CSV table of C-alpha atoms in Angstrom, one decimal:
chain,number,residue,atom,x,y,z
A,1,MET,CA,-60.4,-6.3,7.3
A,2,LYS,CA,-59.7,-8.6,10.3
A,3,LEU,CA,-56.8,-8.0,12.8
A,4,TYR,CA,-55.2,-10.9,14.5
A,5,LEU,CA,-53.4,-10.7,17.8
A,6,LEU,CA,-50.6,-13.2,18.3
A,7,PRO,CA,-50.3,-14.9,21.7
A,8,LEU,CA,-47.8,-13.3,24.0
A,9,ALA,CA,-45.6,-16.4,23.9
A,10,CYS,CA,-45.5,-16.3,20.1
A,11,LEU,CA,-44.7,-12.6,20.1
A,12,GLY,CA,-41.8,-13.2,22.6
A,13,ALA,CA,-40.4,-15.9,20.4
A,14,PHE,CA,-40.6,-13.7,17.3
A,15,PHE,CA,-38.8,-10.8,18.9
A,16,LEU,CA,-36.2,-13.2,20.4
A,17,PHE,CA,-35.5,-14.5,16.9
A,18,SER,CA,-35.4,-11.1,15.4
A,19,PHE,CA,-32.9,-9.7,17.8
A,20,HIS,CA,-30.6,-12.7,17.7
A,21,ARG,CA,-30.2,-13.2,14.0
A,22,PRO,CA,-26.4,-13.9,13.3
A,23,ALA,CA,-24.4,-11.0,12.1
A,24,LEU,CA,-23.4,-11.0,8.4
A,25,HIS,CA,-19.8,-10.6,7.5
A,26,GLU,CA,-18.2,-9.9,4.1
A,27,PHE,CA,-16.0,-12.7,2.7
A,28,LYS,CA,-13.7,-12.3,-0.3
A,29,ILE,CA,-12.1,-14.8,-2.7
A,30,ASN,CA,-9.6,-14.0,-5.5
A,31,GLY,CA,-7.9,-16.1,-8.0
A,32,GLU,CA,-7.1,-16.9,-11.7
A,33,ALA,CA,-9.2,-18.7,-14.2
A,34,GLN,CA,-10.1,-18.7,-17.9
A,35,GLY,CA,-6.9,-16.7,-18.8
A,36,THR,CA,-7.9,-13.9,-16.5
A,37,THR,CA,-8.6,-13.1,-12.8
A,38,TYR,CA,-11.7,-13.5,-10.8
A,39,ALA,CA,-13.0,-11.9,-7.6
A,40,LEU,CA,-16.0,-13.1,-5.5
A,41,SER,CA,-17.4,-11.1,-2.5
A,42,TYR,CA,-20.3,-12.3,-0.4
A,43,TYR,CA,-22.1,-11.7,2.9
A,44,ALA,CA,-22.9,-14.5,5.2
A,45,ALA,CA,-22.8,-15.4,8.9
A,46,ASP,CA,-19.8,-17.8,8.3
A,47,SER,CA,-17.4,-18.6,5.5
A,48,ILE,CA,-19.5,-21.1,3.7
A,49,VAL,CA,-17.7,-20.8,0.3
A,50,GLY,CA,-13.9,-21.4,-0.1
A,51,LYS,CA,-11.4,-20.8,-2.9
A,52,ARG,CA,-11.1,-24.5,-3.5
A,53,GLN,CA,-14.9,-24.8,-4.3
A,54,VAL,CA,-14.7,-21.8,-6.7
A,55,ASP,CA,-11.6,-23.1,-8.5
A,56,SER,CA,-13.3,-26.5,-8.8
A,57,ILE,CA,-16.4,-25.1,-10.5
A,58,LEU,CA,-14.4,-22.9,-12.9
A,59,ASN,CA,-12.1,-25.9,-13.7
A,60,VAL,CA,-15.2,-28.0,-14.7
A,61,ILE,CA,-16.3,-25.1,-17.0
A,62,ASP,CA,-12.8,-24.9,-18.5
A,63,LEU,CA,-12.9,-28.7,-19.2
A,64,SER,CA,-16.1,-28.0,-21.2
A,65,MET,CA,-15.3,-24.8,-23.1
A,66,SER,CA,-11.6,-23.8,-23.0
A,67,LEU,CA,-9.9,-23.7,-26.3
A,68,TYR,CA,-6.6,-24.0,-24.5
A,69,ARG,CA,-7.3,-27.5,-23.2
A,70,PRO,CA,-6.9,-30.1,-25.9
A,71,ASN,CA,-9.3,-32.6,-24.2
A,72,SER,CA,-12.0,-30.0,-23.4
A,73,THR,CA,-15.4,-30.7,-25.0
A,74,ILE,CA,-15.1,-27.7,-27.3
A,75,SER,CA,-11.6,-28.8,-28.5
A,76,ARG,CA,-12.9,-32.3,-29.2
A,77,PHE,CA,-15.8,-30.8,-31.2
A,78,ASN,CA,-13.5,-28.7,-33.2
A,79,GLN,CA,-11.2,-31.7,-34.0
A,80,SER,CA,-14.2,-33.9,-34.9
A,81,GLY,CA,-15.4,-34.6,-38.4
A,82,LYS,CA,-19.1,-34.3,-37.9
A,83,GLY,CA,-19.7,-33.3,-34.3
A,84,LEU,CA,-20.3,-34.9,-30.9
A,85,LYS,CA,-22.5,-34.9,-27.7
A,86,LEU,CA,-22.1,-31.9,-25.5
A,87,ASP,CA,-21.7,-31.8,-21.7
A,88,ALA,CA,-24.3,-29.8,-19.7
A,89,HIS,CA,-22.3,-26.5,-19.6
A,90,PHE,CA,-21.5,-26.4,-23.3
A,91,LEU,CA,-25.1,-27.4,-24.2
A,92,LYS,CA,-26.5,-24.5,-22.3
A,93,VAL,CA,-24.1,-22.0,-23.9
A,94,VAL,CA,-24.8,-23.4,-27.4
A,95,LYS,CA,-28.6,-23.2,-26.9
A,96,ARG,CA,-28.3,-19.5,-25.8
A,97,SER,CA,-25.9,-18.8,-28.6
A,98,PHE,CA,-28.5,-20.1,-31.2
A,99,GLU,CA,-31.1,-17.8,-29.7
A,100,ILE,CA,-28.9,-14.7,-29.9
A,101,TYR,CA,-27.7,-15.7,-33.3
A,102,ARG,CA,-31.3,-15.7,-34.6
A,103,ASP,CA,-32.2,-12.6,-32.7
A,104,THR,CA,-29.3,-10.6,-34.2
A,105,LYS,CA,-29.6,-12.1,-37.7
A,106,GLY,CA,-26.2,-13.5,-37.6
A,107,ILE,CA,-24.2,-10.7,-36.0
A,108,PHE,CA,-23.5,-13.0,-33.0
A,109,ASP,CA,-21.9,-16.2,-34.3
A,110,ILE,CA,-19.8,-18.7,-32.4
A,111,THR,CA,-18.4,-20.3,-35.7
A,112,VAL,CA,-16.1,-17.3,-36.3
A,113,GLU,CA,-13.1,-19.2,-34.7
A,114,PRO,CA,-11.3,-19.9,-38.0
A,115,LEU,CA,-11.3,-16.2,-38.8
A,116,VAL,CA,-10.2,-15.3,-35.3
A,117,ASN,CA,-7.3,-17.7,-35.5
A,118,TYR,CA,-6.3,-16.3,-38.9
A,119,TRP,CA,-6.3,-12.7,-37.6
A,120,ILE,CA,-4.3,-13.8,-34.5
A,121,ARG,CA,-1.6,-15.2,-36.8
A,122,ALA,CA,-1.6,-12.0,-38.8
A,123,LYS,CA,-1.1,-10.1,-35.5
A,124,HIS,CA,-4.3,-8.2,-36.3
A,125,ASP,CA,-2.4,-6.2,-38.9
A,126,PRO,CA,-4.4,-5.7,-42.1
A,127,ASN,CA,-1.1,-5.5,-44.0
A,128,ASN,CA,-0.4,-9.2,-43.1
A,129,VAL,CA,-3.9,-10.3,-44.3
A,130,ASP,CA,-4.7,-11.9,-47.6
A,131,SER,CA,-8.3,-11.0,-48.6
A,132,ALA,CA,-8.5,-14.2,-50.7
A,133,LYS,CA,-7.7,-16.3,-47.6
A,134,VAL,CA,-10.4,-14.5,-45.7
A,135,ARG,CA,-12.9,-15.3,-48.5
A,136,GLN,CA,-11.8,-18.9,-48.3
A,137,LEU,CA,-12.5,-19.1,-44.6
A,138,LEU,CA,-16.0,-17.4,-44.8
A,139,PRO,CA,-17.8,-20.6,-46.0
A,140,LEU,CA,-16.8,-22.1,-42.6
A,141,VAL,CA,-18.7,-19.4,-40.8
A,142,GLY,CA,-22.4,-19.4,-40.0
A,143,MET,CA,-24.4,-21.1,-37.2
A,144,ASP,CA,-26.9,-22.1,-39.8
A,145,LYS,CA,-24.3,-24.7,-40.7
A,146,LEU,CA,-24.6,-26.3,-37.2
A,147,GLN,CA,-27.5,-28.5,-36.1
A,148,LEU,CA,-28.4,-29.2,-32.5
A,149,LYS,CA,-30.5,-32.2,-31.8
A,150,GLY,CA,-30.9,-33.0,-28.1
A,151,ASN,CA,-27.4,-32.8,-26.7
A,152,HIS,CA,-25.7,-33.6,-30.1
A,153,LEU,CA,-24.1,-30.8,-32.0
A,154,ALA,CA,-23.4,-31.5,-35.7
A,155,LYS,CA,-21.5,-29.5,-38.3
A,156,GLN,CA,-21.7,-29.5,-42.0
A,157,LYS,CA,-18.0,-29.3,-42.7
A,158,PRO,CA,-15.2,-30.9,-40.7
A,159,ALA,CA,-13.1,-27.7,-40.7
A,160,MET,CA,-15.8,-25.8,-38.9
A,161,HIS,CA,-14.7,-24.6,-35.4
A,162,VAL,CA,-16.5,-22.9,-32.6
A,163,ASP,CA,-15.4,-20.3,-30.1
A,164,VAL,CA,-17.6,-19.4,-27.2
A,165,ASN,CA,-15.2,-16.9,-25.5
A,166,GLY,CA,-17.7,-14.1,-26.4
A,167,ILE,CA,-20.3,-15.5,-24.0
A,168,ALA,CA,-18.6,-18.1,-21.8
A,169,GLN,CA,-17.4,-15.8,-19.0
A,170,GLY,CA,-20.9,-14.3,-18.7
A,171,TYR,CA,-22.2,-17.9,-18.3
A,172,SER,CA,-19.4,-18.6,-15.8
A,173,VAL,CA,-20.5,-15.8,-13.5
A,174,ASP,CA,-24.0,-17.1,-13.7
A,175,VAL,CA,-22.8,-20.6,-12.6
A,176,LEU,CA,-21.0,-19.1,-9.6
A,177,ALA,CA,-24.1,-16.9,-8.7
A,178,ASP,CA,-26.4,-20.0,-8.9
A,179,PHE,CA,-24.0,-21.8,-6.6
A,180,LEU,CA,-24.2,-19.0,-4.1
A,181,ASP,CA,-28.0,-18.8,-4.4
A,182,LYS,CA,-28.3,-22.5,-3.6
A,183,LEU,CA,-26.4,-21.8,-0.4
A,184,HIS,CA,-28.9,-19.0,0.5
A,185,VAL,CA,-26.2,-16.3,0.3
A,186,VAL,CA,-28.1,-13.0,0.7
A,187,ALA,CA,-25.8,-10.7,-1.2
A,188,TYR,CA,-22.8,-11.1,-3.5
A,189,VAL,CA,-20.7,-9.8,-6.4
A,190,VAL,CA,-19.1,-12.3,-8.7
A,191,GLU,CA,-16.6,-10.9,-11.2
A,192,ILE,CA,-14.5,-12.8,-13.9
A,193,GLY,CA,-12.4,-10.7,-16.2
A,194,GLY,CA,-14.6,-7.7,-15.7
A,195,GLU,CA,-17.9,-9.5,-16.3
A,196,ILE,CA,-20.1,-9.1,-13.2
A,197,ARG,CA,-23.2,-10.8,-11.7
A,198,LEU,CA,-24.6,-9.4,-8.4
A,199,LYS,CA,-27.3,-9.8,-5.9
A,200,GLY,CA,-28.3,-7.3,-3.1
A,201,PRO,CA,-29.1,-5.4,-1.1
A,202,LYS,CA,-26.1,-5.4,1.3
A,203,PRO,CA,-26.9,-6.3,4.9
A,204,ASP,CA,-27.2,-2.5,5.7
A,205,GLY,CA,-30.1,-2.3,3.2
A,206,LYS,CA,-28.0,-0.3,0.6
A,207,PRO,CA,-27.9,-1.4,-3.1
A,208,ILE,CA,-24.7,-2.7,-4.6
A,209,ARG,CA,-22.8,0.0,-6.5
A,210,ILE,CA,-20.7,-0.6,-9.6
A,211,GLY,CA,-18.4,2.0,-11.1
A,212,ILE,CA,-18.7,2.6,-14.8
A,213,GLU,CA,-15.6,3.9,-16.6
A,214,GLY,CA,-15.9,6.5,-19.4
A,215,PRO,CA,-14.1,9.3,-21.1
A,216,ASP,CA,-13.4,12.6,-19.3
A,217,SER,CA,-13.7,15.4,-21.9
A,218,GLU,CA,-11.8,17.8,-19.7
A,219,ARG,CA,-8.8,15.5,-19.6
A,220,GLY,CA,-8.7,14.7,-23.3
A,221,GLY,CA,-10.9,11.6,-23.1
A,222,ALA,CA,-8.7,10.1,-20.3
A,223,PRO,CA,-10.6,7.2,-18.4
A,224,THR,CA,-12.4,8.1,-15.3
A,225,ILE,CA,-15.3,6.7,-13.3
A,226,LYS,CA,-18.2,8.5,-15.0
A,227,HIS,CA,-21.2,6.8,-13.5
A,228,VAL,CA,-22.1,4.6,-10.6
A,229,LEU,CA,-24.7,1.9,-11.2
A,230,ALA,CA,-26.8,1.1,-8.1
A,231,THR,CA,-28.9,-2.1,-8.3
A,232,ASN,CA,-29.8,-5.2,-6.3
A,233,GLN,CA,-29.7,-7.8,-9.1
A,234,GLY,CA,-28.5,-8.6,-12.5
A,235,ALA,CA,-25.4,-8.7,-14.6
A,236,ILE,CA,-23.0,-6.2,-16.2
A,237,THR,CA,-20.6,-7.0,-18.9
A,238,THR,CA,-18.3,-5.0,-21.3
A,239,SER,CA,-17.1,-5.6,-24.8
A,240,GLY,CA,-14.3,-3.6,-26.4
A,241,ASN,CA,-11.1,-2.2,-25.0
A,242,TYR,CA,-11.6,1.5,-24.1
A,243,ARG,CA,-8.2,1.8,-22.4
A,244,GLY,CA,-6.5,-0.1,-25.1
A,245,TYR,CA,-8.0,2.2,-27.7
A,246,LEU,CA,-6.7,5.2,-25.9
A,247,GLU,CA,-3.3,3.8,-25.6
A,248,THR,CA,-2.8,2.4,-29.1
A,249,LYS,CA,-5.8,3.5,-31.3
A,250,ARG,CA,-5.6,-0.1,-32.5
A,251,MET,CA,-8.1,-1.9,-34.6
A,252,SER,CA,-10.7,-3.9,-32.8
A,253,TYR,CA,-10.0,-7.6,-32.1
A,254,LEU,CA,-13.7,-8.4,-32.6
A,255,ILE,CA,-14.3,-10.1,-36.0
A,256,ASN,CA,-17.4,-9.4,-38.1
A,257,PRO,CA,-18.6,-12.9,-39.0
A,258,GLN,CA,-20.3,-11.5,-42.1
A,259,THR,CA,-17.2,-9.8,-43.6
A,260,GLY,CA,-14.3,-11.7,-42.1
A,261,PHE,CA,-12.7,-8.5,-41.0
A,262,PRO,CA,-12.4,-6.8,-37.6
A,263,LEU,CA,-15.0,-4.4,-36.4
A,264,ASN,CA,-13.8,-0.9,-36.7
A,265,GLY,CA,-16.9,1.2,-36.3
A,266,GLU,CA,-18.1,4.0,-34.1
A,267,ILE,CA,-18.5,2.1,-30.9
A,268,ILE,CA,-15.3,1.2,-29.1
A,269,SER,CA,-16.9,-0.1,-25.8
A,270,ALA,CA,-20.3,-1.4,-25.0
A,271,THR,CA,-21.4,-2.1,-21.4
A,272,VAL,CA,-24.6,-4.1,-21.1
A,273,TYR,CA,-26.9,-4.7,-18.1
A,274,ALA,CA,-29.2,-7.8,-18.2
A,275,LYS,CA,-30.8,-10.2,-15.8
A,276,ASP,CA,-28.0,-12.7,-16.2
A,277,GLY,CA,-24.4,-12.8,-17.4
A,278,ILE,CA,-24.9,-15.1,-20.4
A,279,THR,CA,-27.4,-12.6,-21.9
A,280,ALA,CA,-25.3,-9.5,-21.2
A,281,ASP,CA,-22.1,-11.1,-22.4
A,282,GLY,CA,-23.8,-12.3,-25.6
A,283,TYR,CA,-25.3,-9.0,-26.5
A,284,ASP,CA,-22.3,-6.7,-25.7
A,285,ASN,CA,-20.4,-8.0,-28.8
A,286,VAL,CA,-23.5,-7.4,-30.9
A,287,LEU,CA,-23.8,-3.7,-30.0
A,288,MET,CA,-20.1,-3.2,-31.0
A,289,ALA,CA,-21.1,-4.1,-34.6
A,290,MET,CA,-23.7,-1.3,-34.8
A,291,LYS,CA,-23.8,2.4,-35.1
A,292,VAL,CA,-24.7,4.3,-32.0
A,293,GLY,CA,-28.2,5.1,-33.0
A,294,GLU,CA,-28.9,1.6,-34.2
A,295,ALA,CA,-27.5,0.1,-31.0
A,296,LEU,CA,-29.7,2.3,-28.8
A,297,GLN,CA,-32.8,1.4,-30.9
A,298,PHE,CA,-31.9,-2.3,-30.6
A,299,VAL,CA,-31.7,-2.0,-26.8
A,300,ASP,CA,-35.0,-0.2,-26.6
A,301,ARG,CA,-36.6,-3.1,-28.5
A,302,HIS,CA,-35.2,-5.5,-25.9
A,303,LYS,CA,-36.8,-4.8,-22.5
A,304,ASP,CA,-34.4,-7.0,-20.7
A,305,LEU,CA,-31.3,-5.1,-21.9
A,306,GLU,CA,-29.8,-1.7,-21.0
A,307,ALA,CA,-26.5,-0.3,-22.3
A,308,TYR,CA,-23.7,2.3,-21.9
A,309,LEU,CA,-21.7,3.1,-25.0
A,310,ILE,CA,-18.4,4.8,-25.6
A,311,TYR,CA,-18.0,5.9,-29.2
A,312,LYS,CA,-16.0,8.0,-31.7
A,313,ARG,CA,-17.6,11.2,-32.9
A,314,ALA,CA,-17.2,12.5,-36.5
A,315,ASP,CA,-14.5,14.8,-35.3
A,316,GLY,CA,-12.5,11.9,-33.8
A,317,LYS,CA,-13.2,12.8,-30.2
A,318,LEU,CA,-14.7,10.3,-27.7
A,319,ALA,CA,-18.2,10.6,-26.3
A,320,ASP,CA,-20.5,8.4,-24.4
A,321,THR,CA,-24.3,7.8,-24.1
A,322,ALA,CA,-26.7,5.4,-22.5
A,323,SER,CA,-30.1,3.8,-22.8
A,324,THR,CA,-33.0,5.3,-20.9
A,325,GLY,CA,-33.2,2.4,-18.6
A,326,PHE,CA,-29.5,2.5,-17.8
A,327,LYS,CA,-29.7,6.1,-16.8
A,328,LYS,CA,-32.5,5.3,-14.4
A,329,MET,CA,-30.2,2.8,-12.5
A,330,LEU,CA,-27.5,5.4,-11.9
A,331,ALA,CA,-26.9,6.4,-8.3
A,332,ASN,CA,-27.9,9.9,-7.4
């Protein structure tokens, strides 16, 4: 092995550069978007990202995939007879949705919107629901009835509608993360409605720590920070409403596309870790449709996923469990 000595002038320049690197400061941005709140924290020498830039990015995504905007791309698709060309954001989400749909054998399905709307009108109360009406809506559900060619999405029936709320926020944190990456931001946490994408380590060399809420058996299942995830990259998203379940014991608002009825199984909350937000957000809903053992086996077969699950035991009490990889990421 050869050793090389740098000229003294080069060494001096190197040390001068090392000792005069600009100090990194933490900057925070908060706001509202996509019917919820967002928070962005990043480290940089100067404030290189402002709230106006973040709001502009999220507004463009809303113009693509917000069901509350009548002129959004998704609204125009739902109102169309046969389909239309998709913008870049919607196209990326639809492509990933097809991949997850096929991988989960139809558990994940963005065509469930007619059923979701029906259950909203019924106030999620089974007593207000007509089973015959649910059966009438089921033929409108199924991504096998959609066809994507290039950037054109076609549908078999005019009444078919799509809803990407189960994956769009995860995609949105990815878009903001990519924006920060292009600006060479060294560390950040992006959060929209509880969906998180992060990059580390922090300037002090420590990993980013994210608190994970779970049931405290000594306090009757009351929520508490049960675990702290320590990592330097990836995304963390959650499906289900653990606090809402404790407060009301209400039926899940997630609709099973194969039955037309809400999920009401063992798992009441699924937190998923993946390399990016769109993946984590897409699969957290999928795990909610499974039994605990089935969900853990599914995660084990997907090396890019890890999960933390809160579930109902046979005696009605709450418990939690996690995949092997998730446990390895927990802070000591």
